[in-house]
Amino acid sequence: MSQTVEPISCQEVVELVTDYLDGAMSPADVARFDHHLSLCDGCVFYVEQIRLTIDAMGRIGEEDVPPDIRDGLVEAFRDFKGRR
Ligand SMILES: [Zn+2]
């Protein structure tokens, strides 16, 4: 029973989301990602935004994440953690 799920940060979710939606992640990483999503509404919302963007564009690379979404979210997390 040593299947420990290592927590990942919101920042990592932002970095990994394209791989996640691409199915390019290993099952272990997907588990960590899902685990984070089960705990973090902000990231659920973020992943949903990216998913919709991919639906609209067909495909997306990390550099294609709309900067306002990406920056806005990273900003939000910083606020969230910094001043709670
Ligand atoms: Zn998060």
GROMACS .gro file of N, CA and C and ligand atoms in nm:
model
  253
    1MET      N    1   0.084  -0.121   0.000
    1MET     CA    2   0.000   0.000   0.000
    1MET      C    3   0.087   0.125   0.000
    2SER      N    4   0.183   0.129  -0.086
    2SER     CA    5   0.269   0.246  -0.087
    2SER      C    6   0.239   0.336  -0.208
    3GLN      N    7   0.113   0.334  -0.249
    3GLN     CA    8   0.074   0.415  -0.364
    3GLN      C    9   0.046   0.557  -0.318
    4THR      N   10   0.149   0.624  -0.274
    4THR     CA   11   0.131   0.760  -0.226
    4THR      C   12   0.118   0.856  -0.343
    5VAL      N   13   0.023   0.942  -0.333
    5VAL     CA   14   0.008   1.045  -0.436
    5VAL      C   15   0.084   1.169  -0.391
    6GLU      N   16   0.189   1.199  -0.462
    6GLU     CA   17   0.263   1.319  -0.427
    6GLU      C   18   0.185   1.441  -0.472
    7PRO      N   19   0.168   1.535  -0.384
    7PRO     CA   20   0.094   1.655  -0.423
    7PRO      C   21   0.171   1.738  -0.525
    8ILE      N   22   0.098   1.798  -0.616
    8ILE     CA   23   0.161   1.892  -0.707
    8ILE      C   24   0.102   2.030  -0.680
    9SER      N   25   0.173   2.130  -0.722
    9SER     CA   26   0.129   2.267  -0.695
    9SER      C   27   0.041   2.317  -0.809
   10CYS      N   28  -0.029   2.427  -0.783
   10CYS     CA   29  -0.109   2.490  -0.887
   10CYS      C   30  -0.021   2.530  -1.005
   11GLN      N   31   0.100   2.575  -0.974
   11GLN     CA   32   0.192   2.613  -1.080
   11GLN      C   33   0.219   2.494  -1.172
   12GLU      N   34   0.236   2.378  -1.113
   12GLU     CA   35   0.260   2.259  -1.195
   12GLU      C   36   0.139   2.223  -1.280
   13VAL      N   37   0.022   2.244  -1.224
   13VAL     CA   38  -0.100   2.220  -1.302
   13VAL      C   39  -0.099   2.310  -1.426
   14VAL      N   40  -0.065   2.436  -1.405
   14VAL     CA   41  -0.060   2.529  -1.517
   14VAL      C   42   0.040   2.480  -1.622
   15GLU      N   43   0.153   2.427  -1.576
   15GLU     CA   44   0.256   2.383  -1.669
   15GLU      C   45   0.220   2.251  -1.738
   16LEU      N   46   0.145   2.168  -1.669
   16LEU     CA   47   0.120   2.033  -1.720
   16LEU      C   48  -0.013   2.017  -1.792
   17VAL      N   49  -0.096   2.121  -1.786
   17VAL     CA   50  -0.233   2.105  -1.833
   17VAL      C   51  -0.241   2.062  -1.980
   18THR      N   52  -0.152   2.110  -2.063
   18THR     CA   53  -0.161   2.074  -2.204
   18THR      C   54  -0.127   1.926  -2.224
   19ASP      N   55  -0.028   1.878  -2.150
   19ASP     CA   56   0.006   1.735  -2.157
   19ASP      C   57  -0.110   1.651  -2.105
   20TYR      N   58  -0.171   1.700  -2.000
   20TYR     CA   59  -0.284   1.630  -1.940
   20TYR      C   60  -0.396   1.614  -2.041
   21LEU      N   61  -0.432   1.723  -2.104
   21LEU     CA   62  -0.544   1.719  -2.198
   21LEU      C   63  -0.506   1.648  -2.327
   22ASP      N   64  -0.379   1.642  -2.355
   22ASP     CA   65  -0.328   1.573  -2.473
   22ASP      C   66  -0.319   1.422  -2.452
   23GLY      N   67  -0.332   1.381  -2.328
   23GLY     CA   68  -0.311   1.241  -2.297
   23GLY      C   69  -0.164   1.203  -2.304
   24ALA      N   70  -0.078   1.302  -2.286
   24ALA     CA   71   0.066   1.279  -2.300
   24ALA      C   72   0.134   1.250  -2.166
   25MET      N   73   0.055   1.244  -2.060
   25MET     CA   74   0.113   1.222  -1.929
   25MET      C   75   0.109   1.074  -1.891
   26SER      N   76   0.201   1.034  -1.806
   26SER     CA   77   0.200   0.897  -1.755
   26SER      C   78   0.083   0.881  -1.660
   27PRO      N   79   0.034   0.758  -1.645
   27PRO     CA   80  -0.079   0.735  -1.553
   27PRO      C   81  -0.051   0.787  -1.412
   28ALA      N   82   0.071   0.776  -1.366
   28ALA     CA   83   0.105   0.824  -1.232
   28ALA      C   84   0.088   0.976  -1.224
   29ASP      N   85   0.132   1.045  -1.329
   29ASP     CA   86   0.117   1.190  -1.331
   29ASP      C   87  -0.029   1.231  -1.343
   30VAL      N   88  -0.104   1.155  -1.421
   30VAL     CA   89  -0.247   1.184  -1.433
   30VAL      C   90  -0.313   1.170  -1.296
   31ALA      N   91  -0.273   1.069  -1.221
   31ALA     CA   92  -0.330   1.049  -1.088
   31ALA      C   93  -0.300   1.167  -0.997
   32ARG      N   94  -0.176   1.216  -1.004
   32ARG     CA   95  -0.139   1.332  -0.922
   32ARG      C   96  -0.218   1.454  -0.964
   33PHE      N   97  -0.232   1.468  -1.094
   33PHE     CA   98  -0.305   1.582  -1.149
   33PHE      C   99  -0.452   1.578  -1.104
   34ASP      N  100  -0.513   1.461  -1.121
   34ASP     CA  101  -0.653   1.445  -1.080
   34ASP      C  102  -0.669   1.469  -0.931
   35HIS      N  103  -0.570   1.422  -0.857
   35HIS     CA  104  -0.575   1.441  -0.713
   35HIS      C  105  -0.578   1.591  -0.679
   36HIS      N  106  -0.494   1.666  -0.746
   36HIS     CA  107  -0.493   1.810  -0.723
   36HIS      C  108  -0.628   1.871  -0.760
   37LEU      N  109  -0.682   1.829  -0.874
   37LEU     CA  110  -0.810   1.884  -0.918
   37LEU      C  111  -0.921   1.855  -0.819
   38SER      N  112  -0.910   1.742  -0.751
   38SER     CA  113  -1.014   1.707  -0.654
   38SER      C  114  -1.009   1.798  -0.532
   39LEU      N  115  -0.898   1.870  -0.517
   39LEU     CA  116  -0.880   1.955  -0.399
   39LEU      C  117  -0.884   2.103  -0.431
   40CYS      N  118  -0.880   2.137  -0.558
   40CYS     CA  119  -0.854   2.276  -0.595
   40CYS      C  120  -0.951   2.324  -0.702
   41ASP      N  121  -1.051   2.399  -0.661
   41ASP     CA  122  -1.151   2.448  -0.756
   41ASP      C  123  -1.091   2.541  -0.860
   42GLY      N  124  -0.992   2.618  -0.819
   42GLY     CA  125  -0.929   2.711  -0.912
   42GLY      C  126  -0.870   2.639  -1.032
   43CYS      N  127  -0.806   2.526  -1.005
   43CYS     CA  128  -0.744   2.450  -1.114
   43CYS      C  129  -0.849   2.378  -1.198
   44VAL      N  130  -0.957   2.333  -1.137
   44VAL     CA  131  -1.065   2.274  -1.215
   44VAL      C  132  -1.115   2.375  -1.316
   45PHE      N  133  -1.134   2.498  -1.269
   45PHE     CA  134  -1.180   2.604  -1.356
   45PHE      C  135  -1.077   2.630  -1.467
   46TYR      N  136  -0.952   2.636  -1.428
   46TYR     CA  137  -0.845   2.661  -1.525
   46TYR      C  138  -0.841   2.552  -1.633
   47VAL      N  139  -0.842   2.427  -1.590
   47VAL     CA  140  -0.837   2.316  -1.685
   47VAL      C  141  -0.957   2.323  -1.780
   48GLU      N  142  -1.071   2.361  -1.725
   48GLU     CA  143  -1.191   2.372  -1.807
   48GLU      C  144  -1.174   2.481  -1.913
   49GLN      N  145  -1.114   2.592  -1.874
   49GLN     CA  146  -1.089   2.700  -1.970
   49GLN      C  147  -0.998   2.653  -2.083
   50ILE      N  148  -0.894   2.581  -2.046
   50ILE     CA  149  -0.801   2.533  -2.147
   50ILE      C  150  -0.869   2.430  -2.237
   51ARG      N  151  -0.950   2.346  -2.176
   51ARG     CA  152  -1.020   2.245  -2.255
   51ARG      C  153  -1.110   2.312  -2.358
   52LEU      N  154  -1.179   2.416  -2.317
   52LEU     CA  155  -1.267   2.488  -2.408
   52LEU      C  156  -1.185   2.554  -2.519
   53THR      N  157  -1.069   2.607  -2.482
   53THR     CA  158  -0.983   2.670  -2.581
   53THR      C  159  -0.936   2.568  -2.684
   54ILE      N  160  -0.901   2.449  -2.636
   54ILE     CA  161  -0.859   2.344  -2.727
   54ILE      C  162  -0.974   2.303  -2.819
   55ASP      N  163  -1.093   2.294  -2.761
   55ASP     CA  164  -1.209   2.262  -2.843
   55ASP      C  165  -1.226   2.363  -2.955
   56ALA      N  166  -1.204   2.489  -2.921
   56ALA     CA  167  -1.223   2.596  -3.018
   56ALA      C  168  -1.112   2.597  -3.123
   57MET      N  169  -0.990   2.563  -3.080
   57MET     CA  170  -0.876   2.576  -3.170
   57MET      C  171  -0.833   2.444  -3.231
   58GLY      N  172  -0.885   2.336  -3.178
   58GLY     CA  173  -0.845   2.205  -3.230
   58GLY      C  174  -0.732   2.146  -3.151
   59ARG      N  175  -0.633   2.227  -3.123
   59ARG     CA  176  -0.515   2.178  -3.055
   59ARG      C  177  -0.446   2.294  -2.987
   60ILE      N  178  -0.367   2.266  -2.888
   60ILE     CA  179  -0.303   2.376  -2.816
   60ILE      C  180  -0.167   2.333  -2.765
   61GLY      N  181  -0.073   2.424  -2.772
   61GLY     CA  182   0.057   2.400  -2.711
   61GLY      C  183   0.067   2.488  -2.589
   62GLU      N  184   0.163   2.462  -2.507
   62GLU     CA  185   0.175   2.539  -2.384
   62GLU      C  186   0.184   2.688  -2.414
   63GLU      N  187   0.253   2.718  -2.522
   63GLU     CA  188   0.272   2.859  -2.556
   63GLU      C  189   0.147   2.922  -2.617
   64ASP      N  190   0.046   2.836  -2.647
   64ASP     CA  191  -0.077   2.887  -2.704
   64ASP      C  192  -0.182   2.921  -2.599
   65VAL      N  193  -0.153   2.887  -2.476
   65VAL     CA  194  -0.249   2.922  -2.371
   65VAL      C  195  -0.264   3.073  -2.371
   66PRO      N  196  -0.387   3.119  -2.386
   66PRO     CA  197  -0.406   3.264  -2.391
   66PRO      C  198  -0.341   3.330  -2.270
   67PRO      N  199  -0.254   3.427  -2.295
   67PRO     CA  200  -0.175   3.487  -2.187
   67PRO      C  201  -0.260   3.547  -2.077
   68ASP      N  202  -0.376   3.600  -2.113
   68ASP     CA  203  -0.458   3.661  -2.008
   68ASP      C  204  -0.513   3.555  -1.914
   69ILE      N  205  -0.549   3.441  -1.969
   69ILE     CA  206  -0.595   3.332  -1.883
   69ILE      C  207  -0.481   3.284  -1.795
   70ARG      N  208  -0.368   3.260  -1.858
   70ARG     CA  209  -0.255   3.206  -1.786
   70ARG      C  210  -0.205   3.303  -1.678
   71ASP      N  211  -0.183   3.426  -1.718
   71ASP     CA  212  -0.132   3.525  -1.623
   71ASP      C  213  -0.235   3.552  -1.515
   72GLY      N  214  -0.360   3.563  -1.557
   72GLY     CA  215  -0.465   3.591  -1.461
   72GLY      C  216  -0.472   3.482  -1.355
   73LEU      N  217  -0.455   3.360  -1.399
   73LEU     CA  218  -0.466   3.250  -1.306
   73LEU      C  219  -0.347   3.242  -1.213
   74VAL      N  220  -0.230   3.255  -1.268
   74VAL     CA  221  -0.109   3.251  -1.185
   74VAL      C  222  -0.115   3.364  -1.083
   75GLU      N  223  -0.163   3.476  -1.129
   75GLU     CA  224  -0.183   3.592  -1.042
   75GLU      C  225  -0.281   3.559  -0.930
   76ALA      N  226  -0.389   3.496  -0.966
   76ALA     CA  227  -0.492   3.461  -0.868
   76ALA      C  228  -0.435   3.366  -0.763
   77PHE      N  229  -0.355   3.272  -0.806
   77PHE     CA  230  -0.297   3.178  -0.712
   77PHE      C  231  -0.202   3.250  -0.618
   78ARG      N  232  -0.128   3.342  -0.673
   78ARG     CA  233  -0.032   3.416  -0.592
   78ARG      C  234  -0.107   3.491  -0.483
   79ASP      N  235  -0.213   3.557  -0.521
   79ASP     CA  236  -0.298   3.628  -0.426
   79ASP      C  237  -0.351   3.534  -0.321
   80PHE      N  238  -0.404   3.425  -0.371
   80PHE     CA  239  -0.469   3.327  -0.286
   80PHE      C  240  -0.374   3.279  -0.179
   81LYS      N  241  -0.250   3.249  -0.219
   81LYS     CA  242  -0.155   3.197  -0.124
   81LYS      C  243  -0.095   3.309  -0.038
   82GLY      N  244  -0.071   3.423  -0.102
   82GLY     CA  245  -0.001   3.531  -0.035
   82GLY      C  246  -0.083   3.595   0.076
   83ARG      N  247  -0.209   3.623   0.049
   83ARG     CA  248  -0.280   3.701   0.150
   83ARG      C  249  -0.402   3.630   0.208
   84ARG      N  250  -0.428   3.517   0.163
   84ARG     CA  251  -0.544   3.435   0.196
   84ARG      C  252  -0.666   3.516   0.241
   85ZN      ZN  253  -0.462   2.422  -0.787
   0.00000   0.00000   0.00000
